[in-house]
PDB file of C-alpha atoms in Angstrom:
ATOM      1  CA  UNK F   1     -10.352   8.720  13.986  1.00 93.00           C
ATOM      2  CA  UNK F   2      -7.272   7.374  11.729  1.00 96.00           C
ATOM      3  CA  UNK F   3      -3.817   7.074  14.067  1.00 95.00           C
ATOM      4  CA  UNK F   4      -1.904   4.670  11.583  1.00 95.00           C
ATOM      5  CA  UNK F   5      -3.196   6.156   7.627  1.00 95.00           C
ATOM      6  CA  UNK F   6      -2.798   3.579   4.700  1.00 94.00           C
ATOM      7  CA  UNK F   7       0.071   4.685   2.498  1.00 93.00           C
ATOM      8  CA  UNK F   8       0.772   3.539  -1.246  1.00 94.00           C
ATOM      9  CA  UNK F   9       2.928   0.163  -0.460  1.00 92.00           C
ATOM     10  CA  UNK F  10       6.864   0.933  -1.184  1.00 92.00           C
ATOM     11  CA  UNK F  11       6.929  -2.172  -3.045  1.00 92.00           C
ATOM     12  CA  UNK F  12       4.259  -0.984  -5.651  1.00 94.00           C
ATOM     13  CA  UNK F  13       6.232   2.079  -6.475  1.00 94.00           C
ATOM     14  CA  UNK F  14       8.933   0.796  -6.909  1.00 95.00           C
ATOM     15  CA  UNK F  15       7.831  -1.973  -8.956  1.00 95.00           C
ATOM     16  CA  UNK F  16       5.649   0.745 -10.600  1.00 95.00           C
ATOM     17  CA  UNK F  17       8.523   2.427 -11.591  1.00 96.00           C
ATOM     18  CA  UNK F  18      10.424  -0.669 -12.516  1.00 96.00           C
ATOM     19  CA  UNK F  19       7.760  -1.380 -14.951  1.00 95.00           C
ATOM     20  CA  UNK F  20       8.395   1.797 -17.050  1.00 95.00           C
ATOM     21  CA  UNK F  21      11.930   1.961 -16.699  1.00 96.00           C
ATOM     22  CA  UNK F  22      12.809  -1.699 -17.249  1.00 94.00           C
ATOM     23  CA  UNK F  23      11.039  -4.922 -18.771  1.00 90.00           C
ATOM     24  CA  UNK F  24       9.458  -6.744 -15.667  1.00 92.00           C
ATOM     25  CA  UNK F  25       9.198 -10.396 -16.041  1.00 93.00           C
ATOM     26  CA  UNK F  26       5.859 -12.020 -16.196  1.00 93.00           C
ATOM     27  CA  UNK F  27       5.845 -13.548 -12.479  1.00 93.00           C
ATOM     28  CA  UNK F  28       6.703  -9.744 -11.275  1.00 94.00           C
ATOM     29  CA  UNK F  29       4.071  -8.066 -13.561  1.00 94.00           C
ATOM     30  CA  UNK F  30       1.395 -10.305 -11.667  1.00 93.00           C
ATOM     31  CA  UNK F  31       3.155  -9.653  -8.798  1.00 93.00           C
ATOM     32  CA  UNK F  32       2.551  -5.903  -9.282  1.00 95.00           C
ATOM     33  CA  UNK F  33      -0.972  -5.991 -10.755  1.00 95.00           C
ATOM     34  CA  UNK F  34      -2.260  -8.346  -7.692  1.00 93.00           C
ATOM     35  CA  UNK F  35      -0.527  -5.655  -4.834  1.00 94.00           C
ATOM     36  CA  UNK F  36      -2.011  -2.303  -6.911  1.00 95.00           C
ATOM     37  CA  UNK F  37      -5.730  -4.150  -7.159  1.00 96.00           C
ATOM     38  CA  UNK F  38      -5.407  -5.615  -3.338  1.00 96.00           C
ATOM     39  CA  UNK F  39      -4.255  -1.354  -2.398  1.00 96.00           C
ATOM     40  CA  UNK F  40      -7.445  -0.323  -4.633  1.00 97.00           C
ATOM     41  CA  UNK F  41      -9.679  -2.632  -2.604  1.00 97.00           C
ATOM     42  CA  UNK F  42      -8.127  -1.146   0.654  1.00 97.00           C
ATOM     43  CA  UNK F  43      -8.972   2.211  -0.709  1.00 97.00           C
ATOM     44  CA  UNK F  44     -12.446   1.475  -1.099  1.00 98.00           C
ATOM     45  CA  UNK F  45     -12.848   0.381   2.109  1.00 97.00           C
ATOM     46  CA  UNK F  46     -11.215   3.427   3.473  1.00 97.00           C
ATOM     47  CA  UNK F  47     -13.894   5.093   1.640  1.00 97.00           C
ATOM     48  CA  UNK F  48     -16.949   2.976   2.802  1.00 97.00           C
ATOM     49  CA  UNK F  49     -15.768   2.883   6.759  1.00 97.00           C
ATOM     50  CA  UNK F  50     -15.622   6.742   6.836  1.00 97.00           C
ATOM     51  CA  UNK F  51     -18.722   6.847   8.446  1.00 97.00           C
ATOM     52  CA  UNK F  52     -17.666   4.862  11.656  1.00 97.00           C
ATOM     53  CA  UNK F  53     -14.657   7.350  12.341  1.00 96.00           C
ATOM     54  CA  UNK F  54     -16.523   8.859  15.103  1.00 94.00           C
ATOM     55  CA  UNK F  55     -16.687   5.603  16.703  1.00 95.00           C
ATOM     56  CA  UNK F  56     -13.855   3.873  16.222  1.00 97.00           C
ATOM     57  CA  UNK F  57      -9.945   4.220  16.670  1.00 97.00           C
ATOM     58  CA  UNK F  58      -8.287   2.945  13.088  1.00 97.00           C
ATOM     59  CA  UNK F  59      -4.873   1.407  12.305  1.00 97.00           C
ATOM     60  CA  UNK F  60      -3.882   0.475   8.756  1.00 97.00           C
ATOM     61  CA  UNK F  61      -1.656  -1.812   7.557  1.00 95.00           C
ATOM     62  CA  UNK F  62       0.090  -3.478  10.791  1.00 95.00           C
ATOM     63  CA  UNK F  63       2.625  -5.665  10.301  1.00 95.00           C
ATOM     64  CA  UNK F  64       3.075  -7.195  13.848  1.00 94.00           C
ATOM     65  CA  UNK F  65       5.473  -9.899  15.272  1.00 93.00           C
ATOM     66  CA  UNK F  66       4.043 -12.769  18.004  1.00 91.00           C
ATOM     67  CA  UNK F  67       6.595 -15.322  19.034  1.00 91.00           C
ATOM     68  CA  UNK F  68       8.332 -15.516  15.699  1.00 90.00           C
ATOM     69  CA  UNK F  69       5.113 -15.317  13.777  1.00 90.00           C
ATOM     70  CA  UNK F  70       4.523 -12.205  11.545  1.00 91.00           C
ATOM     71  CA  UNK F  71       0.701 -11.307  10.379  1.00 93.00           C
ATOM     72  CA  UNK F  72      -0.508  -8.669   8.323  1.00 93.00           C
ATOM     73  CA  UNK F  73      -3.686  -6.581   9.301  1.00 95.00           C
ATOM     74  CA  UNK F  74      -5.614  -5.124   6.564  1.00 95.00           C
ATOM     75  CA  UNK F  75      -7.377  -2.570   9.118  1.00 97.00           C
ATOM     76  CA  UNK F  76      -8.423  -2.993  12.543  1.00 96.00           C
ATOM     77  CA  UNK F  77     -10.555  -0.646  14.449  1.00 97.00           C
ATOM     78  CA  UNK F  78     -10.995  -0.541  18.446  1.00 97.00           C
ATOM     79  CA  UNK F  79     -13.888   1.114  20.573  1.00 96.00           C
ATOM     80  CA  UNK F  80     -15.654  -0.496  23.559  1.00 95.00           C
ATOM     81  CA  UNK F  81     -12.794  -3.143  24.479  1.00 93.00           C
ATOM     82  CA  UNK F  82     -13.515  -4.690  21.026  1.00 95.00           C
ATOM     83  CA  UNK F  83     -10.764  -5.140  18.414  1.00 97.00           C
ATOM     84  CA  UNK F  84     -12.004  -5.625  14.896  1.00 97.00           C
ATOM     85  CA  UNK F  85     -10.346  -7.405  12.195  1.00 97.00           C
ATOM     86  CA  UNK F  86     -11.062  -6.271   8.857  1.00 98.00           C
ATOM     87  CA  UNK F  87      -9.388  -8.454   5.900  1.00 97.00           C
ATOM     88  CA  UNK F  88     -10.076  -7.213   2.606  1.00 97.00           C
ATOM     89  CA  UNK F  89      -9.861  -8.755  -0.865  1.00 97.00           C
ATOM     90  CA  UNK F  90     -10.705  -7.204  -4.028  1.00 97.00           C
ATOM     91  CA  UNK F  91     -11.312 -10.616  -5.729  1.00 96.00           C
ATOM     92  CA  UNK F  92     -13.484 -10.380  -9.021  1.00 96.00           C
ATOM     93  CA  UNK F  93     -15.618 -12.781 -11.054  1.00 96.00           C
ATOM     94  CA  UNK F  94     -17.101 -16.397 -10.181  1.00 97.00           C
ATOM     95  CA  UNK F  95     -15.523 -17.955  -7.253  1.00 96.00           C
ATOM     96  CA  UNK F  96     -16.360 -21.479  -6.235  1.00 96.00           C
ATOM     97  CA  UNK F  97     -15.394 -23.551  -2.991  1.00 94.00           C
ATOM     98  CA  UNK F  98     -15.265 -27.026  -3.909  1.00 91.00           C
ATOM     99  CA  UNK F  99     -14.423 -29.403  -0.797  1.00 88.00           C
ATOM    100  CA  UNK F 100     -12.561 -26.728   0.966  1.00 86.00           C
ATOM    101  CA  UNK F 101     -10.662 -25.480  -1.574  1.00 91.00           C
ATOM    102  CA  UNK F 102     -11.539 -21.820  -3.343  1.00 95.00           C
ATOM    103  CA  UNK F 103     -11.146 -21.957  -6.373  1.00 95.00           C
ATOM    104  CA  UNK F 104     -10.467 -18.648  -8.711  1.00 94.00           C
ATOM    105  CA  UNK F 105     -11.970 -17.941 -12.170  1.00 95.00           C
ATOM    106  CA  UNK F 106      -9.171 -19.670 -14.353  1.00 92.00           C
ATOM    107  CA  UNK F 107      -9.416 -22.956 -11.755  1.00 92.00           C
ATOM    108  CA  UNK F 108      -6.210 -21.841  -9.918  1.00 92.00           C
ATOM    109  CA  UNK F 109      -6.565 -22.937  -5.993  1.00 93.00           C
ATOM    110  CA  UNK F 110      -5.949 -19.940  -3.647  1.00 90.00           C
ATOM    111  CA  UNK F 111      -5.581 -19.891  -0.182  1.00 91.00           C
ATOM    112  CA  UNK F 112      -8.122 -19.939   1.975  1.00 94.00           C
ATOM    113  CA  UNK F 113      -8.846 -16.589   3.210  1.00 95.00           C
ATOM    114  CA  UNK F 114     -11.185 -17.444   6.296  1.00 95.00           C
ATOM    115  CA  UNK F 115      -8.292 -19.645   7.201  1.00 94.00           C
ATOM    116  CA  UNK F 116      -6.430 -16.148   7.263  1.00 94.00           C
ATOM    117  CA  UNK F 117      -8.631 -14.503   8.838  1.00 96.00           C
ATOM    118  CA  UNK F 118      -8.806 -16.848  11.633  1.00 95.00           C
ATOM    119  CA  UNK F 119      -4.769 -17.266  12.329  1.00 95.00           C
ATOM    120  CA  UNK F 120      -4.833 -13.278  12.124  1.00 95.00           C
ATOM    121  CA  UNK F 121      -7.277 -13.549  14.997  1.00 96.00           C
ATOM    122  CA  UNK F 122      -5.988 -15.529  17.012  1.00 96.00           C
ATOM    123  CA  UNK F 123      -2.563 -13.893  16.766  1.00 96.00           C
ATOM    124  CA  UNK F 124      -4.093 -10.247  17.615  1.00 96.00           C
ATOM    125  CA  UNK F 125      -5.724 -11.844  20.790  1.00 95.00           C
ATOM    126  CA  UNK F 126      -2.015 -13.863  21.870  1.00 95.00           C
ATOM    127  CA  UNK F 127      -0.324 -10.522  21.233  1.00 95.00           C
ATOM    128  CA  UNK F 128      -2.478  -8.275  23.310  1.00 94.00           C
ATOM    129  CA  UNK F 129      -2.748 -10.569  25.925  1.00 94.00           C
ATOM    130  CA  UNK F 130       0.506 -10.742  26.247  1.00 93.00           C
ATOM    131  CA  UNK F 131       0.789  -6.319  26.464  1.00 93.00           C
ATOM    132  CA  UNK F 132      -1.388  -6.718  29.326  1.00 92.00           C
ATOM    133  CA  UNK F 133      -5.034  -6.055  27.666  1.00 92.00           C
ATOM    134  CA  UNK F 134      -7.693  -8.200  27.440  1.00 90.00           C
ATOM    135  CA  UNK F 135      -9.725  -7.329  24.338  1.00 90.00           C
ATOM    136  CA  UNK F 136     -12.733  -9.150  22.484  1.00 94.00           C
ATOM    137  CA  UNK F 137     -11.297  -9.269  19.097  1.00 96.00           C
ATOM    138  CA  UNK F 138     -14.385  -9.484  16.343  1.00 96.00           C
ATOM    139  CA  UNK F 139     -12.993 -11.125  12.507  1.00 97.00           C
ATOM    140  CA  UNK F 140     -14.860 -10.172   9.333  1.00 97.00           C
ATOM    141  CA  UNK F 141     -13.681 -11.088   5.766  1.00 98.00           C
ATOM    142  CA  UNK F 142     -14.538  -7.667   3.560  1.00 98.00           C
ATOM    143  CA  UNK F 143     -15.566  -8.922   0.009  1.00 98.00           C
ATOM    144  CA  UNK F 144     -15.390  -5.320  -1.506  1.00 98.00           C
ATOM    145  CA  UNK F 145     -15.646  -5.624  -5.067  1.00 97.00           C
ATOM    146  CA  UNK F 146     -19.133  -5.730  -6.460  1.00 97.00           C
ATOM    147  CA  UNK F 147     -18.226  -8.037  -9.379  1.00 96.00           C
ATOM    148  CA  UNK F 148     -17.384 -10.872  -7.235  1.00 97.00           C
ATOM    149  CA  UNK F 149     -19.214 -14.209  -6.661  1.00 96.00           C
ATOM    150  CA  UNK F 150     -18.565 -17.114  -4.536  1.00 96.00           C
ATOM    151  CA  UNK F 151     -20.438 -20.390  -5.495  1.00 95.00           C
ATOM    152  CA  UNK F 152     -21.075 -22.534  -2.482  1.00 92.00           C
ATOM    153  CA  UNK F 153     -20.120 -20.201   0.477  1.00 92.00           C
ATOM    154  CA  UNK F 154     -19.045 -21.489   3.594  1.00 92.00           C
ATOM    155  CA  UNK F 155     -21.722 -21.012   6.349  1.00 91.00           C
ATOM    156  CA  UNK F 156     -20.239 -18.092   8.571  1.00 93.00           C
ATOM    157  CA  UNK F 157     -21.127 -14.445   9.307  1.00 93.00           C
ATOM    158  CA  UNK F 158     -17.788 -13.595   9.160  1.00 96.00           C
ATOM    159  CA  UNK F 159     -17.822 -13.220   5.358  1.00 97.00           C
ATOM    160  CA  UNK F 160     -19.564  -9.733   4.053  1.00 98.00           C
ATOM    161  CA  UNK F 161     -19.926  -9.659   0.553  1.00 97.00           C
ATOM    162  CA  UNK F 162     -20.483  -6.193  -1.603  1.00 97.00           C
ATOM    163  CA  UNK F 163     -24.233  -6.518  -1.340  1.00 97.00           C
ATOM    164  CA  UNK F 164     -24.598  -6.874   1.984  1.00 97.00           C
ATOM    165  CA  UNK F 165     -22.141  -3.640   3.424  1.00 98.00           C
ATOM    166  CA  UNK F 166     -24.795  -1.293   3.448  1.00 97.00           C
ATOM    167  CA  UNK F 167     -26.528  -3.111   5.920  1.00 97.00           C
ATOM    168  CA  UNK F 168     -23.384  -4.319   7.523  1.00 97.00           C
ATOM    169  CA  UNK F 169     -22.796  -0.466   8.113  1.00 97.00           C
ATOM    170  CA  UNK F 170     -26.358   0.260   9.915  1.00 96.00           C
ATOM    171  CA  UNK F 171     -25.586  -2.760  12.529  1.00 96.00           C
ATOM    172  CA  UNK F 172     -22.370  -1.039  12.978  1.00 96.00           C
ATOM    173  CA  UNK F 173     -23.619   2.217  13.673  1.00 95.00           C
ATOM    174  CA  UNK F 174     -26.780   0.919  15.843  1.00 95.00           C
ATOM    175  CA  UNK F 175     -24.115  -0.619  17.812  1.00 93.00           C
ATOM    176  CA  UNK F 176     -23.414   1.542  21.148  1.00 92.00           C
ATOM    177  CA  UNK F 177     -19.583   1.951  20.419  1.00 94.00           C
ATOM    178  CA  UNK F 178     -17.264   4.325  21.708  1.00 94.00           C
ATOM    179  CA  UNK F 179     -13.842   4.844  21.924  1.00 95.00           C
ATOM    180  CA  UNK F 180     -12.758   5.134  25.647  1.00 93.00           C
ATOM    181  CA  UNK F 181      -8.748   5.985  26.536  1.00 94.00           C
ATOM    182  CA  UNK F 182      -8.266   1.990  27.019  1.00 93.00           C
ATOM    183  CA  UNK F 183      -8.794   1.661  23.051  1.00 94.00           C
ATOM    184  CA  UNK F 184      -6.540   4.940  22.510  1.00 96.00           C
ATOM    185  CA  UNK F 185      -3.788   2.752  24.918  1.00 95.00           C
ATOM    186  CA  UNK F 186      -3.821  -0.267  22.748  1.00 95.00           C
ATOM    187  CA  UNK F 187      -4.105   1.479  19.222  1.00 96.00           C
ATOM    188  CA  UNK F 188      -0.937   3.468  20.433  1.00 96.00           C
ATOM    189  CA  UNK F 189       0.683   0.481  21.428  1.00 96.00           C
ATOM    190  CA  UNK F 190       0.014  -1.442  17.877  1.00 96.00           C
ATOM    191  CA  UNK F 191       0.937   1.133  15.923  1.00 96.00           C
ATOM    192  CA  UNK F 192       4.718   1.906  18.130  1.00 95.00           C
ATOM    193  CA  UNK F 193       4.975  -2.064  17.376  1.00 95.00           C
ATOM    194  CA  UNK F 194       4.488  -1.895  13.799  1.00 95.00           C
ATOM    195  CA  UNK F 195       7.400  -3.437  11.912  1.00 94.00           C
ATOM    196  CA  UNK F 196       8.804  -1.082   8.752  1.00 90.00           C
ATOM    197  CA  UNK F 197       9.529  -4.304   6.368  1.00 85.00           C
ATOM    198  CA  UNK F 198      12.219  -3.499   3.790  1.00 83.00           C
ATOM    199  CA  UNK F 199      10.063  -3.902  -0.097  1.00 86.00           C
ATOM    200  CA  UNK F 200      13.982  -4.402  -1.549  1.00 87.00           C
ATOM    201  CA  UNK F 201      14.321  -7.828  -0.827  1.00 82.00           C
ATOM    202  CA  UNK F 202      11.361  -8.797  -2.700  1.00 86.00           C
ATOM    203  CA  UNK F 203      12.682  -7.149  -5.836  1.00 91.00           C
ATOM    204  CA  UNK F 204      14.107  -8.199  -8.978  1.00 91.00           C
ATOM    205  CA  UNK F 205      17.908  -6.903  -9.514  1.00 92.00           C
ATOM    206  CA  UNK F 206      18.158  -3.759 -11.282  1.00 94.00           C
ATOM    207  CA  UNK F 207      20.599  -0.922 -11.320  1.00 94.00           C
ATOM    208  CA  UNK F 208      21.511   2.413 -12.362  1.00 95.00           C
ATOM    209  CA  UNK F 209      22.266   1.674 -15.934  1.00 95.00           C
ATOM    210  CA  UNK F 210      20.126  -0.453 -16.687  1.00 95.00           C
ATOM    211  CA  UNK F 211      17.103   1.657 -16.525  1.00 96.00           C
ATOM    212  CA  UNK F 212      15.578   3.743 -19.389  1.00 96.00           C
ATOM    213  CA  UNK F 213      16.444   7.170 -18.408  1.00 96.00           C
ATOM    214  CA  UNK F 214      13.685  10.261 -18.683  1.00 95.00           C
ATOM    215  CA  UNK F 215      10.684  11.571 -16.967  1.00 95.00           C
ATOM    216  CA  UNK F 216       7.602   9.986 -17.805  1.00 94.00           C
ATOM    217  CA  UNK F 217       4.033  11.186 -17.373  1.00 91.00           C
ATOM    218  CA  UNK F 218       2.301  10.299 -13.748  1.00 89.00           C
ATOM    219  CA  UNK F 219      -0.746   9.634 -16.077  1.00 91.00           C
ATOM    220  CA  UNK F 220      -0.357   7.187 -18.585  1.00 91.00           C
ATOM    221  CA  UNK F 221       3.297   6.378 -17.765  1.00 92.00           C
ATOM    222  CA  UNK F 222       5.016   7.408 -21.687  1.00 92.00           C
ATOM    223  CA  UNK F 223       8.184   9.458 -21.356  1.00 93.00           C
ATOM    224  CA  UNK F 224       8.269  13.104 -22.330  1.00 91.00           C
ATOM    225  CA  UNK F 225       9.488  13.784 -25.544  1.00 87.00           C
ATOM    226  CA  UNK F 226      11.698  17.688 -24.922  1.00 76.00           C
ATOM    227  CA  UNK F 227      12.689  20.268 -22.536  1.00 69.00           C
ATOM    228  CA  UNK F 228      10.604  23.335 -23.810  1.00 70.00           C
ATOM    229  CA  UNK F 229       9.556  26.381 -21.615  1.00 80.00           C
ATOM    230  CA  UNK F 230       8.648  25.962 -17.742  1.00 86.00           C
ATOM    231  CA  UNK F 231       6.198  22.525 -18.821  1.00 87.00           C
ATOM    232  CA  UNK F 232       6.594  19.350 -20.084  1.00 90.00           C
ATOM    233  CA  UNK F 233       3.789  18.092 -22.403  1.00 90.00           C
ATOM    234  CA  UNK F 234       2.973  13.995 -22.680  1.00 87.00           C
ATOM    235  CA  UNK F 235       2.441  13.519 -26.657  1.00 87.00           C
ATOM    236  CA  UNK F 236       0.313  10.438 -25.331  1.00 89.00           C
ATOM    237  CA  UNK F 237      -2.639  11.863 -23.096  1.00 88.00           C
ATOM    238  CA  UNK F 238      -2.291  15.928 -23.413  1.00 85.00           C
ATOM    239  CA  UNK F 239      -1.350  16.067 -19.663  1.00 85.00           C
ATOM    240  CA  UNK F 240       1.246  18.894 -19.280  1.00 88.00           C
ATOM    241  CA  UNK F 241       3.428  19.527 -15.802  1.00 90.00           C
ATOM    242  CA  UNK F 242       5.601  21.947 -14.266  1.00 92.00           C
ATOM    243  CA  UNK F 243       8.897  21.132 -14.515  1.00 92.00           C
ATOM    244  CA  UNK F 244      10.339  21.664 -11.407  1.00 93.00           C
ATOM    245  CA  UNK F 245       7.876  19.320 -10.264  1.00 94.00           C
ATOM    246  CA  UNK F 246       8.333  16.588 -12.906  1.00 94.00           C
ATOM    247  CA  UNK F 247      12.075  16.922 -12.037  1.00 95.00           C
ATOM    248  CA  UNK F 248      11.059  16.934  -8.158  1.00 96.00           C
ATOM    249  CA  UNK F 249       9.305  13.550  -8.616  1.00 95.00           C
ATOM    250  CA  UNK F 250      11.933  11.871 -10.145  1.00 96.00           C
ATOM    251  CA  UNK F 251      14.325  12.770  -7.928  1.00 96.00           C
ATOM    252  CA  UNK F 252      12.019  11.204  -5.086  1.00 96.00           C
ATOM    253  CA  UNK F 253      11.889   8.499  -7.730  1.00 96.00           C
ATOM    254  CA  UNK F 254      15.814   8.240  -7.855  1.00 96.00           C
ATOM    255  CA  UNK F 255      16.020   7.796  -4.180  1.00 96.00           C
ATOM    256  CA  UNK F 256      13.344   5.431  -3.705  1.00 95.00           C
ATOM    257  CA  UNK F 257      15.164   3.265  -5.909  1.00 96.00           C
ATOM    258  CA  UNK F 258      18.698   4.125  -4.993  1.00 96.00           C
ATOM    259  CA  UNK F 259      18.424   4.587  -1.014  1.00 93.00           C
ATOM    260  CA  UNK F 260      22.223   4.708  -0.933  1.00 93.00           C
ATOM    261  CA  UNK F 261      23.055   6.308  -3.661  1.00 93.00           C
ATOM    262  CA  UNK F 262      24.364  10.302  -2.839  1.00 92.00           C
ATOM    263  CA  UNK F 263      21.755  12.614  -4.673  1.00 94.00           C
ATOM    264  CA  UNK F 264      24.219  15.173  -7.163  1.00 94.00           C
ATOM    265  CA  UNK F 265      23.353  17.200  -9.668  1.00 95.00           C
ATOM    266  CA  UNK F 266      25.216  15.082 -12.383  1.00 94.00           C
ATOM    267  CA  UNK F 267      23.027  11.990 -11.357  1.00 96.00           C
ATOM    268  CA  UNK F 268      20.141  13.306 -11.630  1.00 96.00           C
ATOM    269  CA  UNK F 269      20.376  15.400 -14.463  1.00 96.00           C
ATOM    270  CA  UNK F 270      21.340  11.553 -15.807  1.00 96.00           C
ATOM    271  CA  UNK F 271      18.239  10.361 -14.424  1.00 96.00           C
ATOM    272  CA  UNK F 272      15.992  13.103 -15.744  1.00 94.00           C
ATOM    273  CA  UNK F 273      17.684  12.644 -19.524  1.00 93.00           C
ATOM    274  CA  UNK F 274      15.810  15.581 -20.994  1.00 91.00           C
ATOM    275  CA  UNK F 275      16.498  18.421 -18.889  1.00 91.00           C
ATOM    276  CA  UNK F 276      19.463  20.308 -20.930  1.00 87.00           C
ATOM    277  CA  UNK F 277      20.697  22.888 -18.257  1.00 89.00           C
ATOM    278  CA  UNK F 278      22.591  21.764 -14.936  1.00 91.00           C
ATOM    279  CA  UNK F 279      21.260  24.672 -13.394  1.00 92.00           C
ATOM    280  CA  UNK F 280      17.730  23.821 -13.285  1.00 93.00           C
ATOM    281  CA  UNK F 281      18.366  20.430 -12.143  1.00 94.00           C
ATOM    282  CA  UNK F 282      20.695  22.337  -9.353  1.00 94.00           C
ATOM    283  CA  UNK F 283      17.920  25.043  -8.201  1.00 94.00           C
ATOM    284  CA  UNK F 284      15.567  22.238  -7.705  1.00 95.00           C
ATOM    285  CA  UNK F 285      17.877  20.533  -5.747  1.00 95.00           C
ATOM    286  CA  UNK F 286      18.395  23.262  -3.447  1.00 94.00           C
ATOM    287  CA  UNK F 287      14.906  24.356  -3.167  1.00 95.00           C
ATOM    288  CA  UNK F 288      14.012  21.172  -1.826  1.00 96.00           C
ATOM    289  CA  UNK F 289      16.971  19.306  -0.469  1.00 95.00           C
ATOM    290  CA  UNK F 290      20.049  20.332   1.724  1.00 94.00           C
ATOM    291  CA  UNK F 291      23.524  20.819   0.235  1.00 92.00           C
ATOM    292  CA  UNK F 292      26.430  19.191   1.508  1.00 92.00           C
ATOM    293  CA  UNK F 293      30.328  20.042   0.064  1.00 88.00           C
ATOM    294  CA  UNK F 294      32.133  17.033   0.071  1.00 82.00           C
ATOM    295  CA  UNK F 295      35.612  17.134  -0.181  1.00 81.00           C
ATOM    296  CA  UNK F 296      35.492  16.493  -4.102  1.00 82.00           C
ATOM    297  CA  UNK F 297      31.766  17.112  -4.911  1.00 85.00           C
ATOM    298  CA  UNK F 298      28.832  18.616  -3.574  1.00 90.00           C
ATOM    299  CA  UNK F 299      25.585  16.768  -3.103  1.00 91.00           C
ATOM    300  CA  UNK F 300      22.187  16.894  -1.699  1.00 93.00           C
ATOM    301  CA  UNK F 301      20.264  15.187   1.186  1.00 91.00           C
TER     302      UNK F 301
END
């Protein structure tokens, strides 16, 4: 079973959104492609640990707090007493480790993820000995892309590379796991703890007027073109959408960008650029949100 589900991060929508509204310099474009490929790997995990759900109790994306020291757990599943560790990377193409030191495609040194993988360990057996449980915590690095290749491997059976998950799968499922109410404890526990981390610090500066206003296609990301009938129609891809839901995302767009910012009519209408009438902009508003009449102005929330 799934208690915590993995979510699209906050800080790759909005940085998604940034990217088509605004020009994103180069160090924040990487910063966006590495966080949507790292999510995709996570995805694909999702998708190959299905199979253990009946075992196993699992928690995505916990960011925990031990003693001053934050770590970041991919997934972790529980059964039996046994807390397991799973950090994934979606690296791709020829990896080499060269006294220590991995080393990427372009020879750019990254960090050591087994180094990772052991603080992350350690912390997540501190931290629930200090709740009062007393767990054996099992580690493995998750190599999920198929196109990746590490030259001179350290020696550890930690590490499960794309080839190898199949069978990594059957020892999993020969194993005699269940999950008893101690594991249900501990996974309720870890995910109350969970600390919500705020994406808008981490952010370039932006506001209001500085973005390109419109709706743009969820598909290939070009901007609509007119306001014509109940759909809007990308010129780019074919892809057509209602538009009370076009408008409805980008109002959900408008406030994850603009969390303090009152949602009005006049704003959005702004926002959306292409939608003529006030009154559509309004009936969506009200379908979805709930009004409020200020003293001056009525908005939305």
């Amino acid at each position: 079973m799934i208690i915590k589900k993995r979510v699209e991060p906050a800080e790759v929508k909005l940085l998604s959104s940034l990217n088509v509204r605004t020009s994103l310099a180069e160090s924040e474009q990487r910063k966006l492609n590495a966080a949507r490929k790292g999510y995709h790997g996570e995805l694909l995990f999702d998708e190959w640990a299905a199979p253990l759900l009946s075992k196993m109790v699992f928690l995505n994306d916990l960011l925990l707090d031990h003693q001053g020291s934050k770590f970041q757990i991919d997934s972790c599943a529980l059964s039996s007493k046994t807390i397991f560790n799973f950090e994934v990377k979606n690296f791709e193409g020829d990896y080499r480790v060269k006294n220590g030191n991995w080393i990427s495609p372009s020879g750019e040194e990254k960090k050591d993820p087994l180094l990772q993988l052991k603080r992350t360990e350690s912390l997540i057996r501190q931290y629930t000995q200090q709740l009062g449980f007393n767990c054996h915590v099992e580690s493995y690095l998750i190599f999920i892309n198929p196109e990746f290749y590490l030259y001179n491997p350290p020696d550890t059976q930690s590490i499960i590379f794309a080839p190898q998950l199949n069978r990594f799968m059957g020892k999993l499922q020969s194993r005699s796991l269940k999950v008893n109410n101690g594991d249900l404890k501990i996974a309720e526990k870890l995910k109350s703890l969970h600390i919500e981390q705020s994406p808008y610090s981490r952010l370039p500066d932006y506001d209001f007027d500085g973005l390109q206003k419109g709706i743009f296609c969820p598909q290939c990301n070009i901007f609509y073109k007119a306001d014509l009938g109940k759909s809007l129609f990308c010129n780019k891809c074919g892809e057509s959408e209602l538009k009370s839901s076009a408008i409805l995302r980008t109002i959900e767009e408008f406030m994850l960008l603009f969390p303090n910012e009152k949602l009005t009519t006049t704003k959005i209408q702004t926002m959306c650029a292409i939608i003529n009438l006030k009154k559509t902009i309004r009936k969506v508003l009200a379908e979805n949100f709930t009004k409020v009449d200020a003293k001056n102005y009525t908005y939305y929330k």
